[in-house]
Amino acid sequence: MKIYTKNTTRLLRSIATLSLAMACTDSTVWGAGSDSKLAPDLQSLNPSANVDVIVTWKASPSAAEDQRMTRFGGAVRARMRNIRAAHYSLPASALQTLAADDNVAYISPDRVVSAHLDQADATVGADLAYQFSLDGSGVGVAIIDSGIGYHDDLKGTVVYEKSWVGNTDDQFGHGTAVAGVIAGTGADSTGRQFSRTFKGPAPGVNLLDLKVLDPSGNGRVSDVIAAIDTAIALRDKYNVRVINLSLGQPVYESYTKDPLCQAVEQAWNAGIVVVVAAGNYGRNNPATTYGYGTITSPGNDPDVITVGAMNDEGTFTKSDDVITSYSSKGPTLFDTIVKPDIVAPGNLIDTTLAPNSQLVKQYPTMGIQNYLYQYNGNRDFSTKYLQISGTSLATPLVSAAAALILEQHPSFTPDQVKARLMKTAWKNFPDTSSYTDPTTHITYKEQYDIFTVGAGYLNVDAALSDNDVPRAWLSAESPSAVFNPSTTKATLVNGDNVIWGSNIIWGSNVIWGSNVIWGSNIIWGSNIIWGSNALPLNALNIIWGSNIIWGSSVPSAASMPGAGASGAGNGQTLGPGSTSSNETADYATSDGDR
């Protein structure tokens, strides 16, 4: 098993992040959380309460640490295989004492994670993979989600299944939808009686069904980490090269401290491409922050491929497509990593339906009406296919593209796959677009900058046609954005071993386009891209002001819409792809909500 390291980049990024923190006008929140070993959401618990935590150790924990937990009145829940961490249950009164242990690096709660294609395939060129005789055959894709239910379109694709939350049936329905986007064969929509066939780009892949989300679409970080460990352990047996994570949680700390981020990095270092939903918080604070700084964990990790959602407008061309209003935007909280990395269709995606799942029970009109894909079909809702929206559904399209690249180039590292996808992404966006919600009458204004669309729009055909091969030892870590208050300019900061560094292989203007919005050095200059000729935004106040990234209103679990809730709809937690705002992303079915 090859291990790919990026120590130089880590060091440079740490320096850049420190410089940026020092430049902030209000460091209240940053100062409260940067040095403490206790996560911010552990610092005000009732001492008499019991809490499940994930403790990250500086050196691997031994039996002595386990015995100490017992003396605290706690218990060992599980050991993490690939990171120096373990899951414990213990009284909150013991946390401060535990944090004083020299071997403890960080303590975080075992948080809740939640579940955040016919024309979509054609829009991103995935339907042209057949020209290359590629369908993902031989590539293992681990879907860490709510399970994969039985469906004719997925028959024979699942080679391994394991659940951390009951049986392996998909009682929620989200994992089956994700699986169909990647590997659906179209069996139940193929034939003379069908006007449309719903088929995924990579029907030849081998799926690993790793269930971590319960019937309400919620799960625990510890289970997600355990599933990631399982995928790593099975890498050689099933050629696991891709992990799809259409789920997430709010960001509470730097990715360097977050155990979920550390787990995905271990998978990446083991040679597995990790593809993560950006989240559905893009409608947050439409009149003040315009949804910036809302990327969820682990999409905030610079290694992984973080995916935002486009609306393909129901056509086969890209020219009329727009970013969805709910797609989360960067930069990431605390670290200001440039995210998302790429965008893909995620609005009103047609995919496989898990019978009797909670999604269908709660949203019976989510199914596709029979006449929309069957000749002489009636207006009853299909029992085979549904239509669903969110960054959760954009993510598996990118996972499928990664599988096709890896079938074509089996020796590619995760960094090479990421670089190929970002370099070949389509970059001809409009300057702005807007969408008015028909219910609330709120207008959401979108700007096509680096924090909204990343490197561009997934373009599978271009990715498979490209002949440039970056050096295997180079990193494709997403850069950080650093603001210089003296020059009022922001720059992208990369390490000297990064694929898109200024003098290595591909310059930043190749990855992000020649437009000044994401040029090789400056994201915006002294006149500011977000000025009077674009949207009524002020970049300096929105991204680096005193009330956003580090100010008193930094998003928390309580302030994120629906965070921690167990139901779906009406702003509650919806499921993989993180939680949505009021537009119920992940479940939009009627008006093509953007």
Coordinates of C-alpha atoms in Angstrom, one line a residue:
M1 CA 0.0 0.0 0.0
K2 CA 1.5 3.3 -1.0
I3 CA 1.5 6.3 1.3
Y4 CA 1.5 9.7 -0.2
T5 CA 2.8 12.5 2.2
K6 CA 2.4 16.2 2.0
N7 CA 4.4 17.5 5.0
T8 CA 5.8 20.6 3.2
T9 CA 2.4 21.8 2.1
R10 CA 1.0 21.2 5.6
L11 CA 3.7 23.4 7.1
L12 CA 3.2 26.2 4.6
R13 CA -0.5 26.1 5.0
S14 CA -0.1 26.4 8.8
I15 CA 2.0 29.4 8.3
A16 CA -0.5 31.0 6.0
T17 CA -3.4 30.2 8.3
L18 CA -1.5 31.8 11.2
S19 CA -0.8 34.9 9.2
L20 CA -4.4 35.2 8.2
A21 CA -5.6 34.8 11.8
M22 CA -3.3 37.6 12.9
A23 CA -4.8 39.9 10.2
C24 CA -8.4 39.4 11.4
T25 CA -10.1 42.4 13.0
D26 CA -11.9 40.3 15.6
S27 CA -10.3 37.0 16.9
T28 CA -12.8 36.3 19.6
V29 CA -14.0 32.9 18.3
W30 CA -10.6 31.9 16.9
G31 CA -8.9 32.6 20.1
A32 CA -11.4 30.6 22.1
G33 CA -11.0 27.5 20.1
S34 CA -7.4 27.5 18.7
D35 CA -5.4 26.4 21.8
S36 CA -8.0 24.5 23.8
K37 CA -8.0 20.7 23.6
L38 CA -11.7 20.7 24.1
A39 CA -14.0 21.2 21.1
P40 CA -16.1 24.4 21.5
D41 CA -19.3 22.3 21.8
L42 CA -17.9 20.5 24.8
Q43 CA -17.0 23.6 26.9
S44 CA -20.4 24.3 28.4
L45 CA -21.8 20.8 29.2
N46 CA -23.5 19.9 32.5
P47 CA -20.8 18.2 34.5
S48 CA -23.2 15.5 35.7
A49 CA -24.0 14.5 32.1
N50 CA -22.5 11.6 30.3
V51 CA -21.0 12.3 26.9
D52 CA -19.6 10.2 24.0
V53 CA -16.4 11.7 22.8
I54 CA -13.6 11.0 20.3
V55 CA -10.2 11.5 21.8
T56 CA -7.3 12.1 19.5
W57 CA -4.0 11.1 21.1
K58 CA -0.5 12.3 20.3
A59 CA 0.8 8.7 20.6
S60 CA -1.4 5.7 20.0
P61 CA -3.6 4.9 23.1
S62 CA -2.7 1.9 25.2
A63 CA -4.4 -0.2 27.8
A64 CA -3.3 2.4 30.4
E65 CA -5.6 5.0 28.7
D66 CA -8.5 2.5 28.6
Q67 CA -8.0 1.9 32.4
R68 CA -7.9 5.6 33.0
M69 CA -11.3 6.0 31.3
T70 CA -12.7 3.3 33.5
R71 CA -11.5 5.1 36.6
F72 CA -13.3 8.2 35.3
G73 CA -16.5 6.2 35.3
G74 CA -16.4 5.8 31.5
A75 CA -16.1 3.1 29.0
V76 CA -14.2 2.4 25.7
R77 CA -16.6 2.3 22.8
A78 CA -14.2 1.6 19.9
R79 CA -10.7 2.2 18.7
M80 CA -10.0 3.9 15.4
R81 CA -7.8 1.9 13.2
N82 CA -6.1 4.5 11.0
I83 CA -5.9 7.6 13.2
R84 CA -4.6 7.8 16.8
A85 CA -8.0 8.2 18.3
A86 CA -10.7 6.2 20.2
H87 CA -14.4 6.6 21.0
Y88 CA -15.2 6.8 24.7
S89 CA -18.2 7.4 26.9
L90 CA -17.5 9.3 30.1
P91 CA -18.8 11.9 32.5
A92 CA -18.5 15.5 31.3
S93 CA -16.9 16.3 34.7
A94 CA -13.8 14.3 33.6
L95 CA -13.2 16.3 30.4
Q96 CA -11.0 19.0 31.8
T97 CA -8.8 16.5 33.7
L98 CA -8.5 14.4 30.5
A99 CA -7.6 17.5 28.4
A100 CA -4.7 18.1 30.8
D101 CA -3.1 14.8 29.8
D102 CA 0.0 15.5 27.8
N103 CA -0.8 12.7 25.4
V104 CA -4.2 14.1 24.5
A105 CA -4.2 16.1 21.3
Y106 CA -7.9 17.0 21.0
I107 CA -11.3 16.0 22.3
S108 CA -14.5 16.3 20.3
P109 CA -18.0 15.0 20.8
D110 CA -19.2 12.0 18.8
R111 CA -21.3 14.4 16.6
V112 CA -24.3 13.7 14.5
V113 CA -23.7 13.5 10.7
S114 CA -26.6 13.7 8.4
A115 CA -27.5 13.0 4.8
H116 CA -26.9 16.2 2.9
L117 CA -29.9 10.8 -14.5
D118 CA -30.3 10.7 -17.8
Q119 CA -29.9 14.4 -18.7
A120 CA -27.4 15.0 -15.9
D121 CA -25.1 12.3 -17.4
A122 CA -25.2 14.0 -20.8
T123 CA -24.7 17.5 -19.3
V124 CA -21.3 16.5 -17.9
G125 CA -20.3 14.2 -20.8
A126 CA -20.5 11.0 -18.8
D127 CA -22.7 9.4 -21.4
L128 CA -19.6 9.5 -23.8
A129 CA -17.6 7.2 -21.6
Y130 CA -18.7 4.3 -23.8
Q131 CA -16.5 5.8 -26.6
F132 CA -13.6 4.9 -24.3
S133 CA -15.0 1.5 -23.5
L134 CA -15.2 2.5 -19.8
D135 CA -17.9 1.7 -17.3
G136 CA -15.9 1.5 -14.0
S137 CA -15.3 -2.2 -14.2
G138 CA -13.0 -3.6 -11.5
V139 CA -13.1 -0.4 -9.5
G140 CA -14.5 -0.6 -5.9
V141 CA -16.6 2.3 -4.7
A142 CA -17.5 2.5 -1.0
I143 CA -20.8 4.3 -0.4
I144 CA -20.9 5.4 3.3
D145 CA -24.6 6.3 3.6
S146 CA -28.0 4.9 4.7
G147 CA -27.5 1.6 3.0
I148 CA -28.3 0.3 -0.5
G149 CA -31.7 -1.3 -0.9
Y150 CA -32.7 -3.9 -3.4
H151 CA -33.3 -2.6 -6.9
D152 CA -33.1 -4.2 -10.3
D153 CA -30.9 -1.4 -11.6
L154 CA -28.3 -2.3 -8.8
K155 CA -28.6 -6.1 -9.0
G156 CA -25.1 -7.6 -8.8
T157 CA -23.3 -4.4 -8.1
V158 CA -23.0 -4.7 -4.3
V159 CA -20.0 -7.0 -3.4
Y160 CA -19.8 -6.2 0.3
E161 CA -22.2 -4.8 3.0
K162 CA -21.9 -3.9 6.6
S163 CA -24.1 -1.8 9.0
W164 CA -23.3 0.1 12.1
V165 CA -27.0 1.0 12.7
G166 CA -29.2 -2.1 12.5
N167 CA -29.7 -4.2 9.3
T168 CA -28.3 -3.3 5.9
D169 CA -31.7 -2.4 4.4
D170 CA -31.9 1.2 3.2
Q171 CA -34.8 2.3 5.5
F172 CA -34.1 6.0 4.8
G173 CA -33.7 5.8 1.0
H174 CA -30.8 8.1 0.5
G175 CA -28.0 5.6 0.0
T176 CA -30.0 3.8 -2.7
A177 CA -30.4 7.1 -4.6
V178 CA -26.7 7.8 -4.4
A179 CA -25.8 4.3 -5.6
G180 CA -28.2 4.7 -8.6
V181 CA -26.5 7.9 -9.6
I182 CA -23.1 6.1 -9.8
A183 CA -23.9 2.6 -10.9
G184 CA -27.6 2.2 -12.0
T185 CA -27.9 0.0 -15.0
G186 CA -31.2 1.3 -16.1
A187 CA -32.7 -2.2 -16.0
D188 CA -36.1 -1.0 -15.0
S189 CA -36.3 1.7 -17.6
T190 CA -34.8 -0.1 -20.6
G191 CA -37.0 -1.4 -23.4
R192 CA -39.5 -0.4 -26.1
Q193 CA -42.1 0.8 -23.6
F194 CA -39.7 3.4 -22.1
S195 CA -39.0 6.9 -23.5
R196 CA -36.2 7.6 -21.0
T197 CA -33.6 5.3 -19.5
F198 CA -32.1 6.2 -16.1
K199 CA -28.5 4.9 -16.1
G200 CA -25.5 5.8 -14.1
P201 CA -22.1 6.7 -15.7
A202 CA -20.2 3.7 -14.1
P203 CA -22.5 0.7 -14.0
G204 CA -19.5 -1.7 -14.0
V205 CA -18.2 -0.7 -10.6
N206 CA -18.2 -2.9 -7.5
L207 CA -20.2 -1.2 -4.7
L208 CA -19.4 -1.5 -1.0
D209 CA -22.5 -0.8 1.1
L210 CA -21.3 0.7 4.4
K211 CA -24.4 1.8 6.3
V212 CA -23.9 4.5 9.0
L213 CA -27.2 6.5 8.8
D214 CA -30.4 5.4 10.5
P215 CA -34.0 5.5 9.2
S216 CA -34.1 9.3 9.8
G217 CA -30.9 9.9 7.9
N218 CA -28.7 10.6 10.9
G219 CA -25.6 8.9 12.2
R220 CA -22.5 9.3 14.3
V221 CA -19.0 10.5 13.4
S222 CA -17.5 7.4 15.2
D223 CA -19.5 5.1 12.9
V224 CA -18.5 7.1 9.8
I225 CA -14.8 6.8 10.8
A226 CA -15.3 3.0 11.4
A227 CA -16.7 2.7 7.9
I228 CA -13.8 4.6 6.5
D229 CA -11.5 2.2 8.3
T230 CA -13.3 -0.7 6.8
A231 CA -13.0 0.7 3.3
I232 CA -9.2 1.1 3.9
A233 CA -9.0 -2.5 5.2
L234 CA -10.8 -3.9 2.2
R235 CA -8.9 -1.8 -0.3
D236 CA -6.8 -4.6 -1.8
K237 CA -9.5 -7.3 -1.6
Y238 CA -12.1 -5.2 -3.6
N239 CA -9.8 -2.7 -5.2
V240 CA -11.5 0.1 -3.2
R241 CA -10.4 3.3 -5.0
V242 CA -13.2 5.7 -4.2
I243 CA -15.2 6.6 -1.1
N244 CA -18.5 8.6 -1.6
L245 CA -19.5 10.7 1.4
S246 CA -22.8 12.4 0.6
L247 CA -23.1 13.4 4.3
G248 CA -21.6 15.9 6.7
Q249 CA -21.7 18.0 9.8
P250 CA -21.2 21.7 10.7
V251 CA -17.6 22.8 11.1
Y252 CA -16.6 23.4 14.7
E253 CA -12.8 23.5 14.5
S254 CA -9.9 23.4 12.1
Y255 CA -9.7 20.4 9.8
T256 CA -6.3 19.6 11.5
K257 CA -8.2 18.8 14.7
D258 CA -11.4 17.3 13.4
P259 CA -11.2 13.5 13.7
L260 CA -13.5 13.0 10.7
C261 CA -11.2 15.0 8.5
Q262 CA -8.2 13.1 9.9
A263 CA -9.9 9.8 8.9
V264 CA -10.6 10.9 5.3
E265 CA -7.0 12.0 5.0
Q266 CA -5.9 8.5 6.0
A267 CA -8.1 7.0 3.3
W268 CA -6.6 9.5 0.8
N269 CA -3.1 8.5 1.9
A270 CA -4.0 4.9 1.4
G271 CA -4.7 5.6 -2.3
I272 CA -8.5 6.1 -2.1
V273 CA -10.1 9.1 -3.7
V274 CA -12.6 10.6 -1.2
V275 CA -15.5 12.6 -2.7
V276 CA -17.6 14.7 -0.3
A277 CA -20.7 16.8 -0.6
A278 CA -20.2 20.5 0.0
G279 CA -23.4 20.9 2.0
N280 CA -26.7 22.6 1.4
Y281 CA -26.3 25.8 3.4
G282 CA -25.9 28.2 0.5
R283 CA -29.1 30.1 1.4
N284 CA -27.7 31.1 4.8
N285 CA -28.0 34.8 5.5
P286 CA -28.9 35.9 1.9
A287 CA -28.8 39.6 2.8
T288 CA -25.5 39.6 4.8
T289 CA -23.1 36.7 4.1
Y290 CA -24.7 35.3 1.0
G291 CA -24.0 31.8 2.0
Y292 CA -20.2 32.1 2.1
G293 CA -18.3 30.2 4.6
T294 CA -20.8 27.3 4.8
I295 CA -18.9 24.3 3.6
T296 CA -19.4 21.3 6.0
S297 CA -17.1 18.7 7.4
P298 CA -15.3 16.7 6.1
G299 CA -15.7 18.7 2.9
N300 CA -13.5 21.4 4.5
D301 CA -10.4 19.1 4.3
P302 CA -8.0 20.2 1.6
D303 CA -7.2 16.7 0.4
V304 CA -10.7 15.5 -0.5
I305 CA -12.7 16.5 -3.6
T306 CA -15.6 18.7 -2.4
V307 CA -18.6 18.9 -4.7
G308 CA -21.2 21.7 -5.1
A309 CA -24.5 21.4 -7.0
M310 CA -25.5 22.9 -10.3
N311 CA -29.0 23.0 -11.9
D312 CA -28.8 21.5 -15.4
E313 CA -32.2 23.1 -16.2
G314 CA -33.4 19.8 -17.7
T315 CA -31.3 20.2 -20.8
F316 CA -28.3 18.4 -22.3
T317 CA -26.2 21.5 -22.7
K318 CA -24.1 23.4 -20.1
S319 CA -24.8 26.9 -21.5
D320 CA -28.0 27.4 -19.6
D321 CA -27.0 25.8 -16.4
V322 CA -26.7 27.8 -13.1
I323 CA -25.4 27.2 -9.6
T324 CA -28.1 26.1 -7.1
S325 CA -28.9 28.6 -4.4
Y326 CA -28.6 26.0 -1.7
S327 CA -25.1 24.8 -2.7
S328 CA -22.6 25.6 0.2
K329 CA -19.8 28.1 -0.5
G330 CA -16.3 28.6 0.7
P331 CA -13.9 29.5 2.1
T332 CA -14.0 27.0 4.9
L333 CA -14.3 28.2 8.5
F334 CA -11.1 28.6 10.5
D335 CA -8.7 27.5 7.7
T336 CA -10.1 29.5 4.7
I337 CA -9.5 26.6 2.3
V338 CA -10.8 27.3 -1.2
K339 CA -13.8 25.0 -1.6
P340 CA -15.8 23.6 -3.3
D341 CA -13.3 22.0 -5.7
I342 CA -15.8 21.2 -8.5
V343 CA -19.5 21.4 -9.2
A344 CA -21.8 18.9 -10.9
P345 CA -25.6 18.5 -11.5
G346 CA -27.5 18.1 -8.3
N347 CA -30.9 19.5 -8.9
L348 CA -33.9 17.2 -9.6
I349 CA -31.8 14.2 -10.3
D350 CA -33.6 11.0 -11.5
T351 CA -32.3 7.9 -9.7
T352 CA -33.2 4.7 -8.0
L353 CA -35.9 4.5 -5.3
A354 CA -35.7 2.3 -2.2
P355 CA -39.2 0.9 -1.7
N356 CA -40.9 1.7 1.6
S357 CA -38.2 4.1 2.6
Q358 CA -38.8 7.1 4.9
L359 CA -38.1 9.5 2.1
V360 CA -40.9 8.1 0.0
K361 CA -43.2 7.9 2.9
Q362 CA -42.6 11.5 3.9
Y363 CA -42.5 12.8 0.4
P364 CA -44.8 10.5 -1.7
T365 CA -44.7 12.9 -4.7
M366 CA -40.9 12.5 -4.8
G367 CA -41.4 9.6 -7.2
I368 CA -41.2 10.3 -11.0
Q369 CA -44.6 10.1 -12.6
N370 CA -44.8 7.1 -14.9
Y371 CA -45.8 9.0 -18.0
L372 CA -42.5 11.0 -17.8
Y373 CA -40.5 8.0 -18.7
Q374 CA -42.9 5.4 -20.0
Y375 CA -44.9 5.4 -23.3
N376 CA -48.6 5.3 -22.4
G377 CA -47.7 5.7 -18.7
N378 CA -50.2 7.2 -16.2
R379 CA -49.7 10.0 -13.8
D380 CA -49.2 7.7 -10.8
F381 CA -45.8 8.0 -9.1
S382 CA -43.2 5.4 -10.0
T383 CA -42.3 2.7 -7.6
K384 CA -38.8 2.4 -9.2
Y385 CA -37.4 5.9 -9.6
L386 CA -37.5 9.2 -7.7
Q387 CA -36.3 12.7 -8.3
I388 CA -34.1 14.3 -5.6
S389 CA -32.0 17.4 -5.2
G390 CA -28.9 18.4 -3.2
T391 CA -25.1 18.4 -3.2
S392 CA -25.6 14.8 -2.1
L393 CA -26.6 13.9 -5.6
A394 CA -23.9 15.9 -7.3
T395 CA -21.3 14.1 -5.3
P396 CA -21.8 10.6 -6.7
L397 CA -21.5 11.9 -10.3
V398 CA -18.0 13.0 -9.4
S399 CA -17.4 9.6 -7.7
A400 CA -18.4 7.9 -10.9
A401 CA -16.1 10.1 -12.9
A402 CA -13.2 9.2 -10.6
A403 CA -14.0 5.5 -11.0
L404 CA -13.9 5.9 -14.8
I405 CA -10.5 7.7 -14.6
L406 CA -9.1 5.0 -12.4
E407 CA -10.3 2.3 -14.7
Q408 CA -8.5 4.1 -17.5
H409 CA -5.4 4.9 -15.4
P410 CA -5.2 2.3 -12.6
S411 CA -1.9 3.6 -11.3
F412 CA -3.2 7.2 -10.7
T413 CA -3.0 8.5 -7.2
P414 CA -6.0 10.3 -5.6
D415 CA -4.1 13.6 -6.2
Q416 CA -3.7 12.8 -9.9
V417 CA -7.4 12.1 -10.2
K418 CA -8.4 15.3 -8.4
A419 CA -6.0 17.3 -10.5
R420 CA -7.4 15.8 -13.7
L421 CA -11.0 16.5 -12.8
M422 CA -10.2 20.1 -11.8
K423 CA -8.0 20.9 -14.8
T424 CA -10.6 19.6 -17.3
A425 CA -13.6 21.2 -15.6
W426 CA -15.7 23.4 -17.8
K427 CA -15.2 27.1 -16.8
N428 CA -17.4 29.2 -19.1
F429 CA -19.8 30.5 -16.5
P430 CA -21.9 33.6 -16.5
D431 CA -20.8 36.4 -14.2
T432 CA -24.0 36.2 -12.0
S433 CA -27.4 34.6 -11.8
S434 CA -30.3 34.9 -9.4
Y435 CA -33.3 32.8 -8.2
T436 CA -36.4 34.0 -6.5
D437 CA -38.1 31.5 -4.2
P438 CA -41.8 31.3 -5.2
T439 CA -42.9 30.8 -1.6
T440 CA -40.8 33.2 0.4
H441 CA -40.2 35.7 -2.4
I442 CA -36.5 35.9 -1.3
T443 CA -34.1 36.5 -4.2
Y444 CA -30.8 34.7 -4.0
K445 CA -28.0 36.3 -6.0
E446 CA -25.1 34.1 -7.1
Q447 CA -21.7 35.0 -8.3
Y448 CA -19.5 32.6 -10.1
D449 CA -16.3 33.0 -8.1
I450 CA -13.8 30.5 -6.8
F451 CA -15.7 30.0 -3.5
T452 CA -19.0 29.1 -5.4
V453 CA -17.9 26.9 -8.3
G454 CA -14.4 26.0 -7.5
A455 CA -12.4 24.9 -10.5
G456 CA -15.5 24.6 -12.6
Y457 CA -18.2 22.2 -13.9
L458 CA -17.6 18.4 -14.1
N459 CA -16.6 17.5 -17.6
V460 CA -16.1 13.7 -17.8
D461 CA -15.5 13.5 -21.6
A462 CA -12.7 16.1 -21.2
A463 CA -11.2 14.3 -18.2
L464 CA -11.1 11.0 -20.1
S465 CA -9.6 12.7 -23.2
D466 CA -6.9 14.6 -21.5
N467 CA -3.3 13.4 -22.0
D468 CA -1.5 15.5 -19.4
V469 CA -0.3 13.4 -16.5
P470 CA 0.8 15.2 -13.3
R471 CA 3.7 13.8 -11.4
A472 CA 2.6 11.1 -9.0
W473 CA 4.5 12.6 -6.0
L474 CA 2.8 16.0 -6.2
S475 CA -0.1 17.0 -4.0
A476 CA -3.5 18.4 -5.2
E477 CA -4.4 19.9 -1.9
S478 CA -6.9 22.7 -2.2
P479 CA -5.2 26.0 -1.5
S480 CA -6.0 28.5 1.2
A481 CA -7.0 32.1 0.5
V482 CA -5.0 34.7 2.5
F483 CA -6.0 38.3 2.7
N484 CA -3.4 41.0 3.0
P485 CA -5.1 44.1 4.7
S486 CA -2.2 46.4 3.7
T487 CA -2.7 45.7 0.0
T488 CA -6.4 44.8 0.2
K489 CA -5.6 41.8 -1.9
A490 CA -6.1 38.1 -1.4
T491 CA -3.8 35.4 -2.7
L492 CA -4.0 31.6 -3.1
V493 CA -1.3 29.9 -1.0
N494 CA 0.1 26.5 -2.1
G495 CA 3.1 24.5 -1.0
D496 CA 6.1 24.0 -3.2
N497 CA 5.1 20.4 -4.0
V498 CA 1.6 21.2 -5.2
I499 CA 0.5 20.2 -8.7
W500 CA -0.9 23.7 -9.5
G501 CA 1.9 25.7 -8.0
S502 CA 3.0 28.7 -10.0
N503 CA 5.9 26.9 -11.7
I504 CA 5.0 23.3 -11.5
I505 CA 3.1 21.3 -14.2
W506 CA 0.0 23.5 -14.3
G507 CA -0.4 27.0 -13.1
S508 CA -3.3 28.1 -11.1
N509 CA -4.8 29.9 -14.1
V510 CA -5.1 26.5 -15.8
I511 CA -7.0 25.0 -12.9
W512 CA -9.2 27.9 -12.1
G513 CA -9.3 29.7 -15.5
S514 CA -7.8 33.0 -16.7
N515 CA -10.5 35.2 -15.2
V516 CA -9.2 37.5 -12.5
I517 CA -11.7 36.1 -10.0
W518 CA -9.5 33.0 -9.8
G519 CA -6.3 34.1 -11.4
S520 CA -2.9 32.7 -10.6
N521 CA -2.2 35.2 -7.8
I522 CA -5.2 37.4 -7.0
I523 CA -8.7 36.5 -6.3
W524 CA -9.8 40.1 -6.1
G525 CA -7.8 43.3 -6.3
S526 CA -8.1 46.7 -4.7
N527 CA -11.3 47.4 -6.7
I528 CA -12.8 44.2 -5.5
I529 CA -14.6 41.8 -7.8
W530 CA -17.7 41.9 -5.6
G531 CA -18.3 45.6 -6.2
S532 CA -21.0 47.8 -7.7
N533 CA -20.8 46.2 -11.1
A534 CA -21.4 42.7 -9.7
L535 CA -23.4 41.8 -6.6
P536 CA -23.9 44.3 -3.7
L537 CA -21.3 42.5 -1.7
N538 CA -18.1 43.6 0.0
A539 CA -15.6 40.8 -0.1
L540 CA -13.4 42.2 2.7
N541 CA -16.3 42.4 5.1
I542 CA -18.1 39.2 4.0
I543 CA -15.1 36.8 4.0
W544 CA -12.7 38.4 6.4
G545 CA -14.9 40.7 8.5
S546 CA -15.3 40.7 12.2
N547 CA -18.6 38.9 12.2
I548 CA -18.2 36.0 9.7
I549 CA -15.3 33.6 9.8
W550 CA -13.9 34.5 13.3
G551 CA -16.6 36.9 14.7
S552 CA -19.2 36.3 17.3
S553 CA -21.7 35.0 14.7
V554 CA -19.6 32.1 13.5
P555 CA -22.0 29.2 12.6
S556 CA -22.5 26.6 15.3
A557 CA -24.5 23.4 15.6
A558 CA -27.4 25.4 16.9
S559 CA -27.3 28.1 14.2
M560 CA -27.0 25.7 11.3
P561 CA -30.5 25.1 9.9
G562 CA -31.8 21.8 11.2
A563 CA -28.5 20.7 12.7
G564 CA -29.0 17.9 15.2
A565 CA -32.7 17.4 14.3
S566 CA -34.0 13.9 13.6
G567 CA -36.8 14.6 11.1
A568 CA -36.8 15.9 7.6
G569 CA -38.3 18.9 5.9
N570 CA -39.2 22.4 7.3
G571 CA -35.6 23.2 8.0
Q572 CA -34.9 20.0 10.0
T573 CA -32.0 17.7 9.3
L574 CA -32.7 16.1 5.9
G575 CA -29.9 13.6 5.4
P576 CA -26.7 13.0 3.5
G577 CA -25.1 16.1 2.0
S578 CA -25.5 17.8 5.4
T579 CA -28.6 19.7 6.3
S580 CA -30.5 22.0 4.0
S581 CA -32.0 25.5 4.3
N582 CA -35.7 26.2 4.0
E583 CA -35.8 25.2 0.4
T584 CA -35.6 21.6 1.4
A585 CA -32.6 20.7 -0.8
D586 CA -32.3 16.9 -1.2
Y587 CA -36.1 16.7 -1.6
A588 CA -37.1 19.4 -4.1
T589 CA -39.4 17.7 -6.6
S590 CA -41.6 20.2 -8.3
D591 CA -40.4 23.6 -9.3
G592 CA -36.7 22.9 -10.2
D593 CA -35.7 24.8 -7.0
R594 CA -32.3 26.5 -7.3

